[in-house]
C-alpha cells in the first residue's frame, strides 16, 4: 500500500514539474511572442442537456439528481486541487488526462473546488436510479428519444436544455495557455414538457402495485376531465439500463395501461347504465339458480348454488352473471353499442405524437343479433376487449355525473419550469349517461365496496365505489388452466369522487381478492397525499 502511494505521489510531482516548466517556457520572452502568433481556441462542451419532463405540479420527472462536472485546464494549481478531491479510478483518470496536456472534463464529488484552472458546473442525471413512470417518460438511444414522451417530443426536448461550453486559448500544439483565463458560455434552461401526472400519486401507485402485481397495470384518472394522474405498467424497465430489459421476462417494454384485455364483469356497469337510461327499473327482480340458458347455450354463475332472488343493486354487489345476462336480453344491442362508443370503447386515444392507446374491440350489430352472443356481451365476455385507460374513462363517466371524458397525458409546455407557456387544452366532457342513472350506479358501487364483492377495496378513511371482475380469456396455460385476469375498477372518495382508480392483475384470477387490495392501498395513499397538501 505504501509503495503504491509513493508511486502515485511521485507521478503527481512529475506532472507538476512538467507543467511548471511548460508554463515558464510559454511565459518567457521569445517563446511567449511565438505562441501568441499561433494561438487559437479549444472548446470543451461541458454539458448539453435535454429539456425537462415535469409533472402537473412542475416537479421534475427527469433531470433530477445533481452531479458535478469540472472543466480543467492542465496547470499546477488544478493538479493540486484535484489531487485532494479525487481517489481511485477518478484519480487515475485525472492523471492520464493531465499527461495529454489538453483541457478535459471530469466528474467531481462536489462543487467545493476553488482553484485556478478548475471550473465546476452542476449537471443533472437524466433519469434517477428508481425512475418513476418509465413507460410514460420513455428512454433514449444514442441520445435520441426512442420511446415514450422522450420520443414523442424529441425535437422539443433536444433543443431546449441547458448548455455549457468552456473555450481555452491554445498554442499551435493545442496546449492551453495557462496565463489566459477561459471563456465560459453558460445557458441554463428550465424549458420542457409538462404532463398531467402527479409525481406523488405516481410514486404511491408504483409502490403499492409492485407489492401485489407481477404483470399488470394501474391507472389513476381525474374524473372531472380525464387527466391521467398516474400510469403504472408492470413489469417496468430501467431507462438507465435499457439493454437489460431486452432479455427480461414479461415483455417490460409493453405499456399495459394502453393495451387491450378481456374486461369481464366491469362491463356490467355499462349494461346497467344502458338499462336504467332506457327505462328499466333498478328494482327489476330475477331469481339466480346458478345458471341461465339462452338460445341453447348454458351460462353458469360463479356461485354454483345461485344467488336466489336479486334486484340490480344486489346483483352488482355479488357480480351475478345470470342477472345481467337476463338484463341484457331486454336491451336493444344498438343502444348498448352506442353507449360503449360514447364512453370511449373501441376508439384509439392519441396521448402524444406517436403515442397511442389501443382501441380495443367490440362485437358488431351482426354478431349481437345472436342472443347467445348478446348474453356473453352483457356480462363482459366474448369479443369485447378494452384497455385499463378506457375502463378509467367508464368509471370517470359514472363518477362525474354521466359525462364522457377524453384522456389527457400532456398538459403543455413550460419555459420557466413554473408556469404553462403553451397549454394543451382538455376536450370538454360530453353527457352520455343521465345524472340520475350515474347517481344510482355510484350508490350501487359504494354498496359493492361496503358489503359486496369489493370489501377488500374499502379504504381506511371514508369509502369508495367500485366493481370487481375476473375476466376469462379463453387462453390456457401449459398446465391446462385458463388464464383469468383480475380487475378492480372504482372511484375515490365515495362522496364527491375525484379519482378513478383501475387495477389489472394479469392471470390474477380473483378481482376481489388480488386487485381490490391494490385499489385500497392507492386510495389510502391519495388520502395521505391530500392531507399533507391541505386538500383532504
Short mmCIF file of C-alpha atoms in Angstrom, two decimals:
data_model
loop_
_atom_site.label_atom_id
_atom_site.label_comp_id
_atom_site.label_asym_id
_atom_site.label_seq_id
_atom_site.Cartn_x
_atom_site.Cartn_y
_atom_site.Cartn_z
CA UNK A 1 0.00 0.00 0.00
CA UNK A 2 2.81 2.44 0.96
CA UNK A 3 4.67 1.60 -2.24
CA UNK A 4 1.57 2.35 -4.35
CA UNK A 5 1.04 5.66 -2.60
CA UNK A 6 4.70 6.58 -3.16
CA UNK A 7 4.44 5.83 -6.88
CA UNK A 8 1.18 7.80 -7.13
CA UNK A 9 2.54 10.90 -5.45
CA UNK A 10 5.77 10.66 -7.46
CA UNK A 11 3.63 10.72 -10.60
CA UNK A 12 1.80 13.79 -9.38
CA UNK A 13 5.09 15.55 -8.56
CA UNK A 14 6.47 14.77 -12.02
CA UNK A 15 3.30 16.13 -13.60
CA UNK A 16 3.53 19.29 -11.53
CA UNK A 17 7.18 19.80 -12.52
CA UNK A 18 6.39 19.28 -16.20
CA UNK A 19 3.53 21.77 -16.03
CA UNK A 20 5.72 24.30 -14.21
CA UNK A 21 8.45 24.22 -16.85
CA UNK A 22 5.84 24.34 -19.62
CA UNK A 23 4.32 27.48 -18.16
CA UNK A 24 7.77 29.00 -17.65
CA UNK A 25 8.62 28.35 -21.28
CA UNK A 26 5.38 29.85 -22.59
CA UNK A 27 5.62 32.94 -20.42
CA UNK A 28 9.26 33.71 -21.22
CA UNK A 29 10.17 36.32 -23.79
CA UNK A 30 10.56 34.89 -27.29
CA UNK A 31 8.51 31.76 -26.60
CA UNK A 32 5.54 33.87 -25.49
CA UNK A 33 5.81 36.01 -28.60
CA UNK A 34 5.90 32.96 -30.87
CA UNK A 35 2.96 31.31 -29.10
CA UNK A 36 0.88 34.45 -29.30
CA UNK A 37 1.25 34.49 -33.09
CA UNK A 38 -0.01 30.93 -33.45
CA UNK A 39 -2.66 30.74 -30.74
CA UNK A 40 -6.22 29.61 -31.38
CA UNK A 41 -9.10 28.30 -29.23
CA UNK A 42 -10.18 24.89 -27.98
CA UNK A 43 -13.81 24.50 -26.87
CA UNK A 44 -14.82 21.94 -24.30
CA UNK A 45 -18.53 21.00 -24.29
CA UNK A 46 -19.27 20.55 -20.59
CA UNK A 47 -22.92 19.63 -20.98
CA UNK A 48 -25.75 19.67 -23.48
CA UNK A 49 -28.80 18.53 -21.56
CA UNK A 50 -32.29 17.78 -22.83
CA UNK A 51 -35.31 19.76 -21.73
CA UNK A 52 -37.04 18.59 -18.55
CA UNK A 53 -40.18 16.47 -18.33
CA UNK A 54 -42.37 17.78 -15.47
CA UNK A 55 -45.45 16.53 -13.67
CA UNK A 56 -48.59 18.64 -13.29
CA UNK A 57 -47.14 20.39 -10.22
CA UNK A 58 -43.86 21.18 -12.01
CA UNK A 59 -41.98 18.50 -10.12
CA UNK A 60 -39.20 17.02 -12.23
CA UNK A 61 -39.66 13.57 -13.73
CA UNK A 62 -36.27 13.87 -15.44
CA UNK A 63 -33.12 15.92 -14.76
CA UNK A 64 -33.41 15.32 -11.02
CA UNK A 65 -30.25 14.11 -9.28
CA UNK A 66 -27.40 16.63 -9.25
CA UNK A 67 -23.84 15.76 -10.22
CA UNK A 68 -20.77 17.95 -10.71
CA UNK A 69 -18.53 18.28 -13.74
CA UNK A 70 -15.17 20.06 -13.64
CA UNK A 71 -13.72 21.69 -16.75
CA UNK A 72 -9.95 21.53 -16.15
CA UNK A 73 -7.05 23.45 -17.64
CA UNK A 74 -3.82 21.48 -17.05
CA UNK A 75 -1.81 23.61 -14.60
CA UNK A 76 -0.17 23.04 -11.19
CA UNK A 77 -2.99 24.72 -9.25
CA UNK A 78 -5.61 22.45 -10.87
CA UNK A 79 -3.46 19.36 -10.30
CA UNK A 80 -3.01 20.17 -6.63
CA UNK A 81 -6.73 20.87 -6.01
CA UNK A 82 -7.99 17.76 -7.81
CA UNK A 83 -5.42 15.50 -6.17
CA UNK A 84 -7.03 16.34 -2.81
CA UNK A 85 -10.58 15.63 -4.03
CA UNK A 86 -10.28 12.54 -6.23
CA UNK A 87 -9.45 8.95 -5.41
CA UNK A 88 -9.40 5.56 -7.07
CA UNK A 89 -10.37 5.40 -10.74
CA UNK A 90 -11.19 9.10 -10.88
CA UNK A 91 -7.68 9.99 -9.66
CA UNK A 92 -6.15 7.68 -12.27
CA UNK A 93 -8.34 9.23 -14.96
CA UNK A 94 -7.27 12.71 -13.84
CA UNK A 95 -3.54 11.85 -14.01
CA UNK A 96 -3.89 10.38 -17.50
CA UNK A 97 -5.78 13.47 -18.67
CA UNK A 98 -3.08 15.78 -17.32
CA UNK A 99 -0.46 13.83 -19.24
CA UNK A 100 -2.25 14.63 -22.51
CA UNK A 101 -1.84 18.35 -21.74
CA UNK A 102 -5.30 19.21 -23.11
CA UNK A 103 -8.30 20.75 -21.36
CA UNK A 104 -10.53 17.95 -20.10
CA UNK A 105 -13.79 17.18 -18.32
CA UNK A 106 -14.05 15.06 -15.18
CA UNK A 107 -16.80 14.31 -12.68
CA UNK A 108 -16.03 15.51 -9.16
CA UNK A 109 -17.77 14.76 -5.84
CA UNK A 110 -18.97 18.32 -5.13
CA UNK A 111 -18.71 21.92 -6.25
CA UNK A 112 -16.37 22.95 -3.41
CA UNK A 113 -13.21 23.08 -5.52
CA UNK A 114 -11.64 26.52 -5.68
CA UNK A 115 -8.50 26.66 -7.81
CA UNK A 116 -7.22 28.39 -10.87
CA UNK A 117 -7.80 26.18 -13.90
CA UNK A 118 -10.81 24.36 -12.42
CA UNK A 119 -14.39 25.45 -13.17
CA UNK A 120 -17.13 23.28 -11.64
CA UNK A 121 -20.65 23.11 -13.08
CA UNK A 122 -23.84 21.46 -11.85
CA UNK A 123 -25.34 18.86 -14.17
CA UNK A 124 -28.34 16.54 -13.81
CA UNK A 125 -28.81 12.83 -14.25
CA UNK A 126 -31.36 12.31 -16.99
CA UNK A 127 -33.02 9.50 -15.06
CA UNK A 128 -32.95 8.63 -11.38
CA UNK A 129 -31.98 5.17 -10.13
CA UNK A 130 -35.63 4.45 -9.30
CA UNK A 131 -37.10 6.33 -12.25
CA UNK A 132 -40.85 6.84 -11.97
CA UNK A 133 -43.31 6.45 -14.86
CA UNK A 134 -40.71 4.74 -17.05
CA UNK A 135 -43.29 3.70 -19.65
CA UNK A 136 -44.52 7.27 -19.94
CA UNK A 137 -41.17 9.09 -19.77
CA UNK A 138 -39.51 6.54 -22.07
CA UNK A 139 -35.80 6.30 -22.81
CA UNK A 140 -33.04 7.44 -25.15
CA UNK A 141 -30.97 5.60 -27.71
CA UNK A 142 -27.68 7.27 -28.62
CA UNK A 143 -29.00 10.50 -27.14
CA UNK A 144 -32.19 10.46 -29.22
CA UNK A 145 -35.70 9.84 -27.88
CA UNK A 146 -36.63 6.23 -28.66
CA UNK A 147 -39.73 5.58 -26.55
CA UNK A 148 -42.49 7.37 -24.67
CA UNK A 149 -42.52 11.14 -24.19
CA UNK A 150 -38.79 11.21 -24.97
CA UNK A 151 -39.65 10.04 -28.49
CA UNK A 152 -42.91 11.95 -28.89
CA UNK A 153 -41.29 15.30 -28.06
CA UNK A 154 -37.70 14.57 -29.07
CA UNK A 155 -37.41 17.69 -31.25
CA UNK A 156 -38.50 19.96 -28.40
CA UNK A 157 -36.59 18.25 -25.60
CA UNK A 158 -33.35 18.02 -27.57
CA UNK A 159 -33.39 21.75 -28.38
CA UNK A 160 -34.29 23.42 -25.09
CA UNK A 161 -32.00 22.04 -22.38
CA UNK A 162 -29.14 23.71 -20.52
CA UNK A 163 -25.81 24.10 -22.33
CA UNK A 164 -22.32 24.93 -21.03
CA UNK A 165 -19.16 25.40 -23.07
CA UNK A 166 -15.69 26.47 -21.96
CA UNK A 167 -13.25 27.85 -24.53
CA UNK A 168 -9.49 27.91 -23.90
CA UNK A 169 -6.76 29.78 -25.73
CA UNK A 170 -4.25 27.23 -27.00
CA UNK A 171 -0.93 27.33 -28.80
CA UNK A 172 -0.04 25.77 -32.14
CA UNK A 173 0.22 22.38 -30.44
CA UNK A 174 -3.29 22.73 -28.96
CA UNK A 175 -1.83 23.09 -25.46
CA UNK A 176 -3.72 25.64 -23.32
CA UNK A 177 -2.06 28.92 -22.39
CA UNK A 178 -2.40 28.85 -18.64
CA UNK A 179 -1.95 32.59 -18.27
CA UNK A 180 -5.11 33.27 -20.34
CA UNK A 181 -8.41 32.63 -18.49
CA UNK A 182 -11.03 30.55 -20.33
CA UNK A 183 -14.26 31.97 -21.75
CA UNK A 184 -17.38 30.37 -20.27
CA UNK A 185 -20.69 30.28 -22.18
CA UNK A 186 -23.46 29.05 -19.91
CA UNK A 187 -27.14 28.91 -20.88
CA UNK A 188 -29.36 27.48 -18.17
CA UNK A 189 -32.87 26.46 -19.16
CA UNK A 190 -35.95 25.24 -17.29
CA UNK A 191 -37.87 24.64 -20.52
CA UNK A 192 -39.63 21.37 -21.10
CA UNK A 193 -42.82 19.35 -21.42
CA UNK A 194 -45.45 19.30 -18.67
CA UNK A 195 -47.51 16.12 -18.10
CA UNK A 196 -50.78 15.65 -16.23
CA UNK A 197 -49.17 13.05 -13.94
CA UNK A 198 -48.91 13.77 -10.23
CA UNK A 199 -45.46 12.62 -9.10
CA UNK A 200 -46.63 11.80 -5.56
CA UNK A 201 -49.63 9.76 -6.73
CA UNK A 202 -47.45 8.07 -9.37
CA UNK A 203 -44.90 7.08 -6.72
CA UNK A 204 -47.61 5.73 -4.41
CA UNK A 205 -49.29 3.77 -7.20
CA UNK A 206 -45.99 2.19 -8.24
CA UNK A 207 -45.09 1.23 -4.69
CA UNK A 208 -48.47 -0.37 -3.95
CA UNK A 209 -48.80 -2.08 -7.34
CA UNK A 210 -45.30 -3.58 -7.27
CA UNK A 211 -46.11 -5.23 -3.93
CA UNK A 212 -49.11 -7.13 -5.34
CA UNK A 213 -48.68 -7.32 -9.12
CA UNK A 214 -46.09 -9.12 -11.23
CA UNK A 215 -47.72 -8.35 -14.56
CA UNK A 216 -50.47 -5.80 -14.89
CA UNK A 217 -51.38 -2.15 -14.80
CA UNK A 218 -52.77 0.68 -12.71
CA UNK A 219 -54.20 3.96 -13.92
CA UNK A 220 -55.43 6.87 -11.81
CA UNK A 221 -57.56 9.48 -13.58
CA UNK A 222 -59.12 12.81 -12.61
CA UNK A 223 -62.82 12.02 -13.08
CA UNK A 224 -63.72 15.61 -13.91
CA UNK A 225 -61.61 16.00 -17.04
CA UNK A 226 -59.76 12.77 -17.95
CA UNK A 227 -56.31 13.92 -16.80
CA UNK A 228 -54.07 10.91 -16.12
CA UNK A 229 -52.58 11.33 -12.64
CA UNK A 230 -50.72 8.01 -12.51
CA UNK A 231 -49.92 5.32 -15.06
CA UNK A 232 -48.20 2.12 -13.95
CA UNK A 233 -47.27 -0.85 -16.10
CA UNK A 234 -45.57 -3.93 -14.66
CA UNK A 235 -43.01 -5.25 -15.17
CA UNK A 236 -41.24 -1.98 -15.85
CA UNK A 237 -37.72 -1.21 -17.06
CA UNK A 238 -34.79 0.94 -16.03
CA UNK A 239 -34.13 3.65 -18.66
CA UNK A 240 -30.54 3.82 -17.40
CA UNK A 241 -30.02 0.18 -18.42
CA UNK A 242 -32.35 -0.45 -21.34
CA UNK A 243 -30.34 -3.37 -22.68
CA UNK A 244 -31.04 -5.38 -19.52
CA UNK A 245 -34.78 -5.22 -20.20
CA UNK A 246 -34.40 -6.70 -23.69
CA UNK A 247 -33.70 -10.10 -22.16
CA UNK A 248 -36.09 -9.81 -19.22
CA UNK A 249 -39.23 -11.91 -18.84
CA UNK A 250 -42.69 -10.40 -19.10
CA UNK A 251 -42.11 -8.01 -22.01
CA UNK A 252 -41.29 -4.98 -19.85
CA UNK A 253 -41.46 -2.55 -22.80
CA UNK A 254 -45.21 -3.18 -23.22
CA UNK A 255 -47.26 -0.41 -21.68
CA UNK A 256 -50.12 -2.45 -20.27
CA UNK A 257 -52.17 0.64 -19.38
CA UNK A 258 -52.61 1.20 -23.12
CA UNK A 259 -53.05 -2.47 -24.08
CA UNK A 260 -56.41 -4.17 -24.63
CA UNK A 261 -57.61 -7.02 -22.39
CA UNK A 262 -60.75 -9.03 -21.69
CA UNK A 263 -62.60 -6.95 -19.10
CA UNK A 264 -65.18 -9.30 -17.61
CA UNK A 265 -67.69 -8.11 -15.06
CA UNK A 266 -66.57 -4.47 -15.09
CA UNK A 267 -68.73 -4.21 -18.20
CA UNK A 268 -71.84 -4.92 -16.14
CA UNK A 269 -71.73 -1.23 -15.19
CA UNK A 270 -72.46 -0.27 -18.80
CA UNK A 271 -75.16 -2.92 -19.15
CA UNK A 272 -76.83 -1.49 -16.04
CA UNK A 273 -76.36 2.10 -17.28
CA UNK A 274 -77.97 1.33 -20.63
CA UNK A 275 -80.87 -0.44 -18.97
CA UNK A 276 -81.54 2.37 -16.47
CA UNK A 277 -81.33 5.05 -19.15
CA UNK A 278 -83.85 3.13 -21.27
CA UNK A 279 -86.48 2.77 -18.59
CA UNK A 280 -85.61 -0.48 -16.82
CA UNK A 281 -86.14 -0.15 -13.07
CA UNK A 282 -83.30 -0.77 -10.65
CA UNK A 283 -85.84 -2.87 -8.74
CA UNK A 284 -86.10 -5.37 -11.58
CA UNK A 285 -86.05 -8.78 -9.88
CA UNK A 286 -84.54 -12.03 -11.03
CA UNK A 287 -84.00 -15.39 -9.37
CA UNK A 288 -80.50 -16.77 -9.90
CA UNK A 289 -80.45 -20.57 -9.64
CA UNK A 290 -76.77 -20.93 -10.58
CA UNK A 291 -77.15 -20.87 -14.37
CA UNK A 292 -79.20 -19.46 -17.22
CA UNK A 293 -79.84 -20.89 -20.68
CA UNK A 294 -80.01 -18.57 -23.71
CA UNK A 295 -80.59 -19.90 -27.24
CA UNK A 296 -79.45 -23.37 -26.21
CA UNK A 297 -76.28 -22.12 -24.52
CA UNK A 298 -75.97 -22.61 -20.76
CA UNK A 299 -74.18 -19.83 -18.84
CA UNK A 300 -73.14 -20.56 -15.27
CA UNK A 301 -72.94 -18.24 -12.30
CA UNK A 302 -69.72 -18.13 -10.29
CA UNK A 303 -71.87 -19.21 -7.32
CA UNK A 304 -72.90 -22.74 -8.19
CA UNK A 305 -75.95 -22.72 -5.89
CA UNK A 306 -77.08 -19.37 -7.27
CA UNK A 307 -77.84 -16.08 -5.55
CA UNK A 308 -81.60 -16.61 -5.23
CA UNK A 309 -83.77 -13.50 -5.67
CA UNK A 310 -81.90 -10.31 -6.60
CA UNK A 311 -82.52 -6.72 -7.61
CA UNK A 312 -80.00 -4.80 -9.70
CA UNK A 313 -78.07 -3.47 -6.70
CA UNK A 314 -77.55 -6.86 -5.10
CA UNK A 315 -76.72 -8.37 -8.49
CA UNK A 316 -73.96 -5.78 -8.91
CA UNK A 317 -72.75 -6.27 -5.34
CA UNK A 318 -72.47 -10.02 -5.88
CA UNK A 319 -71.48 -9.78 -9.57
CA UNK A 320 -74.20 -12.24 -10.59
CA UNK A 321 -73.77 -13.25 -14.23
CA UNK A 322 -77.28 -14.68 -14.87
CA UNK A 323 -78.91 -11.45 -13.66
CA UNK A 324 -77.01 -9.32 -16.18
CA UNK A 325 -77.49 -11.88 -18.95
CA UNK A 326 -81.23 -11.67 -18.33
CA UNK A 327 -80.98 -7.86 -18.19
CA UNK A 328 -79.07 -7.72 -21.47
CA UNK A 329 -81.81 -9.68 -23.25
CA UNK A 330 -84.15 -6.78 -22.53
CA UNK A 331 -81.91 -4.25 -24.33
CA UNK A 332 -81.56 -3.22 -27.95
CA UNK A 333 -77.96 -4.16 -28.83
CA UNK A 334 -77.67 -0.96 -30.87
CA UNK A 335 -78.33 1.11 -27.74
CA UNK A 336 -75.66 -0.78 -25.80
CA UNK A 337 -73.12 -0.41 -28.60
CA UNK A 338 -73.90 3.30 -28.90
CA UNK A 339 -73.22 3.81 -25.18
CA UNK A 340 -69.95 1.86 -25.44
CA UNK A 341 -68.75 4.12 -28.23
CA UNK A 342 -69.86 7.25 -26.40
CA UNK A 343 -67.79 6.48 -23.30
CA UNK A 344 -64.69 5.73 -25.38
CA UNK A 345 -64.59 1.98 -26.06
CA UNK A 346 -63.29 0.68 -29.41
CA UNK A 347 -61.63 4.05 -30.03
CA UNK A 348 -57.90 4.65 -30.15
CA UNK A 349 -56.67 7.52 -27.97
CA UNK A 350 -53.79 9.75 -29.04
CA UNK A 351 -51.93 10.70 -25.88
CA UNK A 352 -48.99 12.40 -27.63
CA UNK A 353 -47.40 12.34 -31.09
CA UNK A 354 -46.66 8.69 -31.93
CA UNK A 355 -48.01 7.64 -28.52
CA UNK A 356 -51.34 5.86 -28.92
CA UNK A 357 -53.52 3.74 -26.68
CA UNK A 358 -55.06 0.65 -28.26
CA UNK A 359 -58.65 0.84 -29.48
CA UNK A 360 -59.81 -2.48 -28.08
CA UNK A 361 -62.70 -4.37 -29.66
CA UNK A 362 -66.49 -4.50 -29.58
CA UNK A 363 -68.81 -7.04 -31.19
CA UNK A 364 -70.74 -5.58 -34.11
CA UNK A 365 -74.50 -5.43 -34.52
CA UNK A 366 -74.50 -8.52 -36.75
CA UNK A 367 -72.76 -10.59 -34.07
CA UNK A 368 -75.11 -9.35 -31.37
CA UNK A 369 -78.11 -10.46 -33.42
CA UNK A 370 -77.32 -13.81 -31.81
CA UNK A 371 -78.97 -13.93 -28.39
CA UNK A 372 -76.12 -16.06 -27.05
CA UNK A 373 -73.53 -13.51 -28.21
CA UNK A 374 -75.57 -10.73 -26.58
CA UNK A 375 -75.65 -12.81 -23.39
CA UNK A 376 -71.86 -13.07 -23.41
CA UNK A 377 -71.50 -9.35 -24.09
CA UNK A 378 -73.90 -8.40 -21.28
CA UNK A 379 -71.52 -9.58 -18.57
CA UNK A 380 -68.29 -8.57 -20.31
CA UNK A 381 -67.22 -11.73 -22.11
CA UNK A 382 -66.94 -12.68 -25.77
CA UNK A 383 -65.21 -10.47 -28.32
CA UNK A 384 -65.10 -7.43 -26.02
CA UNK A 385 -61.67 -6.04 -25.06
CA UNK A 386 -60.65 -2.69 -23.59
CA UNK A 387 -57.60 -1.00 -22.10
CA UNK A 388 -57.25 -0.06 -18.42
CA UNK A 389 -57.24 3.54 -19.67
CA UNK A 390 -60.65 3.05 -21.30
CA UNK A 391 -62.04 1.44 -18.16
CA UNK A 392 -60.87 4.53 -16.25
CA UNK A 393 -62.96 6.57 -18.71
CA UNK A 394 -66.00 4.42 -17.92
CA UNK A 395 -65.51 4.89 -14.17
CA UNK A 396 -64.93 8.63 -14.59
CA UNK A 397 -68.16 8.97 -16.54
CA UNK A 398 -70.17 7.34 -13.77
CA UNK A 399 -68.33 9.20 -11.01
CA UNK A 400 -68.72 12.69 -12.51
CA UNK A 401 -72.45 12.52 -13.19
CA UNK A 402 -72.56 10.88 -16.61
CA UNK A 403 -70.04 12.89 -18.65
CA UNK A 404 -67.67 11.09 -21.00
CA UNK A 405 -64.08 12.34 -20.67
CA UNK A 406 -61.12 12.16 -23.04
CA UNK A 407 -57.80 11.06 -21.51
CA UNK A 408 -55.10 13.73 -21.40
CA UNK A 409 -51.44 13.00 -20.63
CA UNK A 410 -49.68 16.17 -21.82
CA UNK A 411 -50.71 19.43 -20.15
CA UNK A 412 -48.46 21.59 -22.33
CA UNK A 413 -45.02 23.18 -22.33
CA UNK A 414 -43.13 25.50 -20.00
CA UNK A 415 -40.30 27.97 -20.49
CA UNK A 416 -39.59 28.68 -16.82
CA UNK A 417 -40.41 25.42 -15.03
CA UNK A 418 -43.09 27.23 -13.04
CA UNK A 419 -45.96 28.04 -15.41
CA UNK A 420 -47.52 26.70 -18.59
CA UNK A 421 -46.45 28.70 -21.61
CA UNK A 422 -48.29 26.57 -24.15
CA UNK A 423 -51.31 24.67 -22.89
CA UNK A 424 -52.79 21.52 -24.38
CA UNK A 425 -56.48 22.03 -23.52
CA UNK A 426 -58.80 19.31 -22.27
CA UNK A 427 -61.55 18.04 -24.52
CA UNK A 428 -64.85 19.16 -22.98
CA UNK A 429 -66.76 16.27 -21.34
CA UNK A 430 -69.98 15.18 -23.06
CA UNK A 431 -73.11 13.98 -21.26
CA UNK A 432 -73.74 10.37 -22.31
CA UNK A 433 -75.47 8.93 -19.22
CA UNK A 434 -78.20 10.75 -17.35
CA UNK A 435 -77.19 12.26 -13.99
CA UNK A 436 -79.90 10.16 -12.34
CA UNK A 437 -78.51 6.92 -13.76
CA UNK A 438 -74.97 7.90 -12.78
CA UNK A 439 -76.15 8.60 -9.22
CA UNK A 440 -77.83 5.18 -8.97
CA UNK A 441 -74.71 3.42 -10.26
CA UNK A 442 -72.50 5.29 -7.80
CA UNK A 443 -74.71 4.18 -4.92
CA UNK A 444 -74.56 0.58 -6.12
CA UNK A 445 -70.78 0.72 -6.48
CA UNK A 446 -70.35 2.13 -2.98
CA UNK A 447 -72.55 -0.67 -1.69
CA UNK A 448 -70.33 -3.17 -3.53
CA UNK A 449 -67.34 -1.91 -1.56
CA UNK A 450 -69.22 -1.66 1.72
CA UNK A 451 -70.94 -5.04 1.70
CA UNK A 452 -70.45 -6.79 -1.61
CA UNK A 453 -67.64 -8.48 -3.53
CA UNK A 454 -65.36 -5.44 -3.23
CA UNK A 455 -64.95 -5.16 0.55
CA UNK A 456 -61.18 -5.68 0.24
CA UNK A 457 -61.06 -2.34 -1.60
CA UNK A 458 -62.56 -0.31 1.24
CA UNK A 459 -60.14 2.49 2.22
CA UNK A 460 -59.14 3.13 5.81
CA UNK A 461 -60.55 6.64 5.59
CA UNK A 462 -64.05 7.13 4.23
CA UNK A 463 -65.32 4.90 1.49
CA UNK A 464 -65.19 4.33 -2.25
CA UNK A 465 -67.23 2.82 -5.04
CA UNK A 466 -66.09 0.00 -7.26
CA UNK A 467 -66.61 -3.16 -9.23
CA UNK A 468 -64.71 -6.45 -9.21
CA UNK A 469 -64.05 -8.52 -12.32
CA UNK A 470 -62.50 -11.89 -13.10
CA UNK A 471 -62.16 -11.89 -16.88
CA UNK A 472 -61.93 -15.20 -18.70
CA UNK A 473 -59.59 -15.06 -21.68
CA UNK A 474 -60.07 -18.38 -23.46
CA UNK A 475 -56.30 -18.81 -23.25
CA UNK A 476 -54.84 -21.71 -21.30
CA UNK A 477 -51.53 -22.17 -19.52
CA UNK A 478 -49.19 -25.09 -20.14
CA UNK A 479 -50.80 -26.77 -17.13
CA UNK A 480 -54.20 -26.56 -18.86
CA UNK A 481 -55.64 -23.88 -16.58
CA UNK A 482 -57.49 -20.96 -18.15
CA UNK A 483 -55.83 -17.56 -17.70
CA UNK A 484 -58.20 -15.23 -15.88
CA UNK A 485 -57.40 -11.54 -15.41
CA UNK A 486 -58.28 -9.89 -12.10
CA UNK A 487 -59.69 -6.35 -12.18
CA UNK A 488 -60.89 -3.81 -9.70
CA UNK A 489 -62.21 -0.53 -11.02
CA UNK A 490 -63.68 2.23 -8.92
CA UNK A 491 -63.75 5.83 -7.75
CA UNK A 492 -62.47 7.59 -4.64
CA UNK A 493 -63.73 9.07 -2.40
CA UNK A 494 -67.32 7.87 -2.25
CA UNK A 495 -68.73 11.36 -1.76
CA UNK A 496 -67.76 13.89 -4.43
CA UNK A 497 -65.43 11.48 -6.24
CA UNK A 498 -62.19 12.94 -7.59
CA UNK A 499 -60.27 9.91 -8.85
CA UNK A 500 -60.95 6.85 -10.95
CA UNK A 501 -58.57 4.04 -10.00
CA UNK A 502 -58.33 0.96 -12.22
CA UNK A 503 -56.26 -2.09 -11.32
CA UNK A 504 -55.45 -5.00 -13.63
CA UNK A 505 -53.57 -8.07 -12.46
CA UNK A 506 -52.80 -10.42 -15.36
CA UNK A 507 -53.75 -14.01 -14.55
CA UNK A 508 -54.72 -12.91 -11.04
CA UNK A 509 -58.00 -14.89 -11.14
CA UNK A 510 -60.00 -13.02 -8.48
CA UNK A 511 -60.54 -9.27 -8.74
CA UNK A 512 -61.95 -9.10 -5.24
CA UNK A 513 -59.01 -10.94 -3.71
CA UNK A 514 -55.94 -9.64 -5.59
CA UNK A 515 -56.90 -6.40 -7.38
CA UNK A 516 -59.13 -4.81 -4.74
CA UNK A 517 -56.31 -4.52 -2.13
CA UNK A 518 -54.24 -2.53 -4.66
CA UNK A 519 -57.13 -0.09 -5.05
CA UNK A 520 -57.36 0.23 -1.27
CA UNK A 521 -53.63 0.90 -0.89
CA UNK A 522 -53.67 3.61 -3.57
CA UNK A 523 -56.79 5.25 -2.12
CA UNK A 524 -55.14 5.33 1.31
CA UNK A 525 -52.01 6.89 -0.19
CA UNK A 526 -54.05 9.55 -2.01
CA UNK A 527 -55.77 10.40 1.25
CA UNK A 528 -52.40 10.93 2.93
CA UNK A 529 -51.06 12.97 -0.01
CA UNK A 530 -54.06 15.28 0.06
CA UNK A 531 -53.90 15.56 3.84
CA UNK A 532 -50.28 16.74 3.59
CA UNK A 533 -51.27 19.25 0.95
CA UNK A 534 -54.17 20.51 3.00
CA UNK A 535 -56.73 19.26 0.47
CA UNK A 536 -58.25 16.39 2.41
#
